[in-house]
mmCIF file of C-alpha atoms in Angstrom:
data_model
loop_
_atom_site.group_PDB
_atom_site.id
_atom_site.type_symbol
_atom_site.label_atom_id
_atom_site.label_comp_id
_atom_site.label_asym_id
_atom_site.label_seq_id
_atom_site.Cartn_x
_atom_site.Cartn_y
_atom_site.Cartn_z
ATOM 1 C CA MET A 26 50.221 138.009 102.899
ATOM 2 C CA GLY A 27 52.702 136.078 100.863
ATOM 3 C CA ILE A 28 54.127 132.800 101.942
ATOM 4 C CA SER A 29 57.898 132.732 102.101
ATOM 5 C CA LEU A 30 59.115 129.223 101.436
ATOM 6 C CA ASP A 31 62.456 130.012 103.065
ATOM 7 C CA ARG A 32 60.782 130.991 106.294
ATOM 8 C CA ILE A 33 58.479 127.961 106.315
ATOM 9 C CA LEU A 34 61.231 125.436 105.857
ATOM 10 C CA GLY A 35 63.290 127.186 108.509
ATOM 11 C CA LEU A 36 66.584 125.766 109.603
ATOM 12 C CA HIS A 37 65.718 122.277 108.430
ATOM 13 C CA GLU A 38 66.775 123.103 104.902
ATOM 14 C CA ASN A 39 70.310 123.871 106.071
ATOM 15 C CA ALA A 40 70.186 121.071 108.618
ATOM 16 C CA VAL A 41 69.396 118.393 106.020
ATOM 17 C CA LYS A 42 72.160 119.699 103.760
ATOM 18 C CA LEU A 43 74.747 119.601 106.539
ATOM 19 C CA ARG A 44 73.490 116.266 107.837
ATOM 20 C CA SER A 45 73.970 114.655 104.445
ATOM 21 C CA GLN A 46 77.481 116.115 104.240
ATOM 22 C CA ARG A 47 78.250 114.697 107.665
ATOM 23 C CA THR A 48 76.799 111.317 106.621
ATOM 24 C CA GLU A 49 79.243 111.329 103.729
ATOM 25 C CA ILE A 50 82.237 112.131 105.928
ATOM 26 C CA LEU A 51 81.291 109.462 108.488
ATOM 27 C CA ALA A 52 80.764 106.936 105.676
ATOM 28 C CA ALA A 53 84.271 107.739 104.423
ATOM 29 C CA ASN A 54 85.647 107.198 107.926
ATOM 30 C CA ILE A 55 83.961 103.809 108.185
ATOM 31 C CA ALA A 56 85.011 102.769 104.676
ATOM 32 C CA ASN A 57 88.608 103.624 105.585
ATOM 33 C CA ALA A 58 88.500 101.747 108.899
ATOM 34 C CA ASP A 59 91.263 99.413 107.682
ATOM 35 C CA THR A 60 93.365 101.873 105.688
ATOM 36 C CA PRO A 61 96.799 102.420 107.231
ATOM 37 C CA GLY A 62 97.521 106.052 108.071
ATOM 38 C CA TYR A 63 93.958 107.279 107.557
ATOM 39 C CA LYS A 64 92.887 110.001 109.993
ATOM 40 C CA ALA A 65 89.219 110.054 111.000
ATOM 41 C CA ARG A 66 87.510 113.389 110.374
ATOM 42 C CA ASP A 67 84.356 115.102 111.483
ATOM 43 C CA PHE A 68 82.961 118.612 111.962
ATOM 44 C CA ASP A 69 81.108 120.442 114.688
ATOM 45 C CA PHE A 70 77.503 120.276 113.516
ATOM 46 C CA LYS A 71 76.185 122.946 115.875
ATOM 47 C CA GLN A 72 78.773 125.487 114.796
ATOM 48 C CA ALA A 73 78.354 124.584 111.105
ATOM 49 C CA LEU A 74 74.579 125.000 111.313
ATOM 50 C CA ALA A 75 74.934 128.348 113.094
ATOM 51 C CA SER A 76 77.322 129.566 110.408
ATOM 52 C CA ALA A 77 75.018 128.327 107.620
ATOM 53 C CA GLN A 78 72.013 130.015 109.271
ATOM 54 C CA SER A 79 73.770 133.350 109.723
ATOM 55 C CA SER A 80 74.951 133.338 106.131
ATOM 56 C CA SER A 81 71.544 132.468 104.675
ATOM 57 C CA GLN A 82 69.744 135.128 106.722
ATOM 58 C CA GLY A 83 72.374 137.849 106.596
ATOM 59 C CA ALA A 84 73.611 139.970 103.797
ATOM 60 C CA ILE A 85 74.465 138.628 100.361
ATOM 61 C CA ARG A 86 77.928 137.136 100.301
ATOM 62 C CA LEU A 87 80.443 136.914 97.509
ATOM 63 C CA GLN A 88 81.619 133.503 96.501
ATOM 64 C CA VAL A 89 85.338 132.844 96.761
ATOM 65 C CA THR A 90 86.420 130.412 94.058
ATOM 66 C CA GLN A 91 89.858 131.762 93.086
ATOM 67 C CA PRO A 92 92.864 132.654 95.222
ATOM 68 C CA GLY A 93 92.666 136.278 94.085
ATOM 69 C CA HIS A 94 89.045 136.718 95.218
ATOM 70 C CA ILE A 95 88.310 138.787 98.275
ATOM 71 C CA ALA A 96 85.825 137.320 100.758
ATOM 72 C CA THR A 97 83.093 139.505 102.194
ATOM 73 C CA ALA A 98 83.035 140.155 105.912
ATOM 74 C CA GLY A 99 82.472 137.051 107.972
ATOM 75 C CA GLY A 100 84.073 134.757 105.461
ATOM 76 C CA SER A 101 82.341 132.160 103.381
ATOM 77 C CA PRO A 102 79.739 130.018 105.103
ATOM 78 C CA GLY A 103 81.171 126.680 105.906
ATOM 79 C CA PHE A 104 82.672 124.515 108.535
ATOM 80 C CA GLU A 105 86.045 123.484 109.687
ATOM 81 C CA MET A 106 87.053 119.873 109.296
ATOM 82 C CA MET A 107 88.542 118.455 112.429
ATOM 83 C CA TYR A 108 90.507 115.319 113.123
ATOM 84 C CA SER A 109 89.196 113.113 115.896
ATOM 85 C CA THR A 110 91.410 111.982 118.729
ATOM 86 C CA PRO A 111 91.547 108.197 118.914
ATOM 87 C CA MET A 112 90.785 106.430 122.178
ATOM 88 C CA GLN A 113 93.037 103.528 121.244
ATOM 89 C CA PRO A 114 95.481 104.537 118.514
ATOM 90 C CA SER A 115 96.504 101.648 116.315
ATOM 91 C CA ILE A 116 100.076 100.953 115.273
ATOM 92 C CA ASP A 117 99.468 101.579 111.553
ATOM 93 C CA GLY A 118 98.536 105.229 112.152
ATOM 94 C CA ASN A 119 94.806 104.747 111.562
ATOM 95 C CA THR A 120 92.663 106.802 113.935
ATOM 96 C CA VAL A 121 89.231 105.428 113.027
ATOM 97 C CA ASP A 122 87.375 104.127 116.064
ATOM 98 C CA LEU A 123 84.883 101.935 114.217
ATOM 99 C CA HIS A 124 82.312 101.639 116.998
ATOM 100 C CA LYS A 125 82.356 105.340 117.733
ATOM 101 C CA GLU A 126 82.004 106.129 114.040
ATOM 102 C CA LYS A 127 79.120 103.685 113.697
ATOM 103 C CA ALA A 128 77.343 105.257 116.664
ATOM 104 C CA LYS A 129 77.886 108.733 115.241
ATOM 105 C CA PHE A 130 76.647 107.580 111.839
ATOM 106 C CA THR A 131 73.445 106.114 113.309
ATOM 107 C CA GLN A 132 72.788 109.203 115.413
ATOM 108 C CA ASN A 133 73.412 111.460 112.438
ATOM 109 C CA ALA A 134 71.049 109.400 110.276
ATOM 110 C CA MET A 135 68.335 109.523 112.947
ATOM 111 C CA GLU A 136 68.670 113.286 113.269
ATOM 112 C CA GLN A 137 68.467 113.629 109.512
ATOM 113 C CA GLN A 138 65.260 111.562 109.633
ATOM 114 C CA VAL A 139 63.922 114.016 112.232
ATOM 115 C CA SER A 140 64.662 116.999 110.007
ATOM 116 C CA LEU A 141 63.142 115.222 107.018
ATOM 117 C CA THR A 142 60.018 114.398 109.029
ATOM 118 C CA PHE A 143 59.647 118.046 110.025
ATOM 119 C CA LEU A 144 60.039 119.135 106.401
ATOM 120 C CA ASP A 145 57.566 116.474 105.325
ATOM 121 C CA LYS A 146 54.928 117.631 107.812
ATOM 122 C CA LYS A 147 55.441 121.256 106.854
ATOM 123 C CA LEU A 148 55.025 120.508 103.163
ATOM 124 C CA LYS A 149 51.960 118.375 103.852
ATOM 125 C CA GLY A 150 50.470 121.263 105.838
ATOM 126 C CA LEU A 151 51.123 123.624 102.937
ATOM 127 C CA VAL A 152 49.461 121.232 100.497
ATOM 128 C CA LYS A 153 46.433 121.050 102.774
ATOM 129 C CA VAL A 154 46.217 124.866 102.872
ATOM 130 C CA ILE A 155 46.554 125.159 99.090
ATOM 131 C CA ARG A 156 43.914 122.531 98.421
ATOM 132 C CA GLY A 157 41.603 124.042 101.030
ATOM 133 C CA GLU A 158 40.431 120.708 102.293
ATOM 134 C CA MET B 25 74.294 115.806 95.342
ATOM 135 C CA SER B 26 76.309 114.568 98.218
ATOM 136 C CA LEU B 27 74.199 111.555 99.169
ATOM 137 C CA PHE B 28 75.192 109.869 95.899
ATOM 138 C CA ASN B 29 78.825 110.124 96.993
ATOM 139 C CA ILE B 30 78.087 107.793 99.877
ATOM 140 C CA PHE B 31 77.307 105.004 97.438
ATOM 141 C CA ASP B 32 80.715 105.546 95.810
ATOM 142 C CA ILE B 33 82.506 105.665 99.153
ATOM 143 C CA ALA B 34 80.791 102.646 100.697
ATOM 144 C CA GLY B 35 81.064 100.830 97.359
ATOM 145 C CA SER B 36 84.819 101.395 97.247
ATOM 146 C CA GLY B 37 85.021 100.109 100.804
ATOM 147 C CA MET B 38 83.025 97.020 99.848
ATOM 148 C CA SER B 39 85.185 96.252 96.827
ATOM 149 C CA ALA B 40 88.373 96.722 98.869
ATOM 150 C CA GLN B 41 87.091 94.333 101.540
ATOM 151 C CA MET B 42 86.126 91.904 98.775
ATOM 152 C CA VAL B 43 89.718 91.922 97.495
ATOM 153 C CA ARG B 44 90.848 91.235 101.055
ATOM 154 C CA LEU B 45 88.387 88.331 101.353
ATOM 155 C CA ASN B 46 89.601 86.984 98.016
ATOM 156 C CA THR B 47 93.249 86.999 99.058
ATOM 157 C CA THR B 48 92.307 85.396 102.378
ATOM 158 C CA ALA B 49 90.403 82.653 100.576
ATOM 159 C CA SER B 50 93.365 82.089 98.275
ATOM 160 C CA ASN B 51 95.751 81.964 101.243
ATOM 161 C CA ILE B 52 93.643 79.542 103.262
ATOM 162 C CA SER B 53 92.994 77.205 100.338
ATOM 163 C CA ASN B 54 96.701 77.169 99.503
ATOM 164 C CA ALA B 55 97.819 76.711 103.105
ATOM 165 C CA ASP B 56 98.844 73.106 102.486
ATOM 166 C CA THR B 57 100.053 73.152 98.901
ATOM 167 C CA VAL B 58 103.567 71.803 99.049
ATOM 168 C CA SER B 59 106.312 72.294 96.516
ATOM 169 C CA SER B 60 109.818 71.006 96.007
ATOM 170 C CA SER B 61 111.639 74.340 95.766
ATOM 171 C CA VAL B 62 111.648 77.647 97.622
ATOM 172 C CA ASP B 63 110.891 79.656 94.469
ATOM 173 C CA GLN B 64 107.781 77.728 93.508
ATOM 174 C CA THR B 65 106.147 77.750 96.915
ATOM 175 C CA TYR B 66 103.006 79.790 97.382
ATOM 176 C CA ARG B 67 103.421 82.837 99.607
ATOM 177 C CA ALA B 68 100.679 84.508 101.630
ATOM 178 C CA ARG B 69 99.203 87.490 99.788
ATOM 179 C CA HIS B 70 97.831 90.608 101.438
ATOM 180 C CA PRO B 71 96.220 93.682 99.888
ATOM 181 C CA VAL B 72 97.510 97.181 100.677
ATOM 182 C CA PHE B 73 94.734 99.703 101.263
ATOM 183 C CA ALA B 74 95.076 103.412 100.594
ATOM 184 C CA THR B 75 92.744 106.379 100.775
ATOM 185 C CA ALA B 76 91.436 107.328 97.332
ATOM 186 C CA MET B 77 91.613 111.127 97.262
ATOM 187 C CA ASN B 78 89.388 111.476 94.262
ATOM 188 C CA GLU B 79 88.417 114.870 92.825
ATOM 189 C CA GLN B 80 84.942 113.630 91.944
ATOM 190 C CA MET B 81 84.286 112.559 95.483
ATOM 191 C CA GLY B 82 84.906 116.067 96.783
ATOM 192 C CA ARG B 83 87.671 117.267 99.010
ATOM 193 C CA GLN B 84 86.192 116.161 102.320
ATOM 194 C CA ALA B 85 85.338 112.525 101.947
ATOM 195 C CA ALA B 86 87.334 109.831 100.269
ATOM 196 C CA GLY B 87 86.918 106.171 99.463
ATOM 197 C CA VAL B 88 89.326 103.279 99.649
ATOM 198 C CA GLU B 89 91.441 101.817 96.910
ATOM 199 C CA VAL B 90 93.625 98.734 96.785
ATOM 200 C CA LYS B 91 97.145 99.932 95.993
ATOM 201 C CA GLY B 92 98.365 96.447 95.265
ATOM 202 C CA ILE B 93 98.796 92.975 96.607
ATOM 203 C CA VAL B 94 102.055 92.091 98.322
ATOM 204 C CA GLU B 95 103.456 88.664 99.070
ATOM 205 C CA SER B 96 104.576 87.936 102.584
ATOM 206 C CA ASN B 97 108.321 87.692 103.253
ATOM 207 C CA ALA B 98 107.934 85.413 106.240
ATOM 208 C CA PRO B 99 110.152 82.312 106.093
ATOM 209 C CA LEU B 100 108.665 79.205 104.479
ATOM 210 C CA ARG B 101 108.034 76.098 106.475
ATOM 211 C CA GLN B 102 110.443 73.282 105.585
ATOM 212 C CA GLN B 103 109.630 69.705 106.350
ATOM 213 C CA TYR B 104 111.856 66.681 106.043
ATOM 214 C CA SER B 105 109.819 63.888 104.455
ATOM 215 C CA PRO B 106 111.854 61.888 101.959
ATOM 216 C CA ASP B 107 108.884 59.666 101.062
ATOM 217 C CA HIS B 108 106.851 62.597 99.793
ATOM 218 C CA PRO B 109 106.476 62.566 95.994
ATOM 219 C CA MET B 110 107.277 66.305 95.902
ATOM 220 C CA ALA B 111 110.436 66.041 98.013
ATOM 221 C CA ASP B 112 113.621 67.545 96.584
ATOM 222 C CA GLU B 113 116.942 65.697 96.354
ATOM 223 C CA ARG B 114 117.694 66.443 100.030
ATOM 224 C CA GLY B 115 114.299 65.032 101.049
ATOM 225 C CA TYR B 116 112.621 68.346 101.945
ATOM 226 C CA VAL B 117 109.215 69.668 100.970
ATOM 227 C CA TYR B 118 108.299 73.342 101.353
ATOM 228 C CA PHE B 119 105.036 74.585 102.825
ATOM 229 C CA PRO B 120 103.629 78.114 102.242
ATOM 230 C CA ASN B 121 104.147 80.780 104.910
ATOM 231 C CA VAL B 122 100.385 81.100 105.445
ATOM 232 C CA ASN B 123 99.320 81.549 109.046
ATOM 233 C CA VAL B 124 95.827 80.050 109.041
ATOM 234 C CA VAL B 125 94.780 81.569 112.379
ATOM 235 C CA GLU B 126 95.833 85.016 111.184
ATOM 236 C CA GLU B 127 93.921 84.483 107.955
ATOM 237 C CA MET B 128 90.757 83.480 109.823
ATOM 238 C CA ALA B 129 90.959 86.664 111.920
ATOM 239 C CA ASN B 130 91.514 88.650 108.722
ATOM 240 C CA MET B 131 88.488 87.002 107.157
ATOM 241 C CA MET B 132 86.212 87.903 110.071
ATOM 242 C CA SER B 133 87.469 91.476 110.117
ATOM 243 C CA ALA B 134 86.914 91.814 106.366
ATOM 244 C CA SER B 135 83.399 90.388 106.459
ATOM 245 C CA ARG B 136 82.425 92.663 109.374
ATOM 246 C CA SER B 137 83.754 95.709 107.512
ATOM 247 C CA TYR B 138 81.844 94.629 104.415
ATOM 248 C CA GLU B 139 78.632 94.317 106.446
ATOM 249 C CA THR B 140 79.135 97.784 107.919
ATOM 250 C CA ASN B 141 79.456 99.276 104.445
ATOM 251 C CA VAL B 142 76.276 97.485 103.337
ATOM 252 C CA GLN B 143 74.454 98.949 106.336
ATOM 253 C CA ILE B 144 75.669 102.426 105.406
ATOM 254 C CA ILE B 145 74.296 102.039 101.898
ATOM 255 C CA ASN B 146 70.973 100.849 103.304
ATOM 256 C CA THR B 147 70.713 103.787 105.693
ATOM 257 C CA SER B 148 71.586 106.260 102.952
ATOM 258 C CA LYS B 149 69.016 104.679 100.688
ATOM 259 C CA GLN B 150 66.324 105.073 103.348
ATOM 260 C CA LEU B 151 67.262 108.722 103.838
ATOM 261 C CA MET B 152 67.139 109.341 100.089
ATOM 262 C CA MET B 153 63.775 107.639 99.713
ATOM 263 C CA LYS B 154 62.432 109.749 102.548
ATOM 264 C CA THR B 155 63.777 112.887 100.866
ATOM 265 C CA LEU B 156 62.172 111.862 97.588
ATOM 266 C CA ARG B 157 58.820 111.306 99.238
ATOM 267 C CA LEU B 158 58.828 114.689 101.029
ATOM 268 C CA GLY B 159 55.329 116.163 101.097
ATOM 269 C CA SER B 160 53.657 113.330 99.198
ATOM 270 C CA THR B 161 50.569 111.950 100.840
#
């Protein structure tokens, strides 16, 4: 019986990828906390992970890199960027709620740590099996 | 690799806040420099931040850039003190239009934002180190 690396790593592979993308977006929001007119952005992690999972398990998809390309059924795997609604809009048009963004950033980082810990344990288990200790 | 982008983004935020701290320091230290004419008087300077939509940073996330530094148009403070060595022929000296209380608030806001960006870099570094050490005993 062969060992499929994809199946062992499970959804954590996609999860870590999406988590790091979300970390980047939240970092951009926090960096732009004082930029006039900046709109805070985020994406729905659950929906993005589901879409990434279905695309990695389903049929092979064609990549769409040019306007003339035709996407395969279901579209390209990805997520929709959304603008967050500010609780207290500021007069300069900035919609970053710094405390909310900080909280989201911390939570996102913790959840990425969780995924990384799972991956770490899985890889350690594999190493143990290979070494036969 | 998208985690490296975070260093660029948070770094741009840090440098922008540093420019803001610099202008604040310049404003506060010049708050009492008098001059004998309206043209030569120091005026409060403030940076203008803008989102840096950089191709290298990807389409989703963007850093901050300082578009420029503008001088405040608020009216200067005039004071009648004929004994002052800098007084003009009518006996007036001109003070800068720096609002020290405003500048102090600006300074605190800038240093908090700077700290937040440093924390982001630290968190990202921890996540990267953990990723690098995956599976090692």
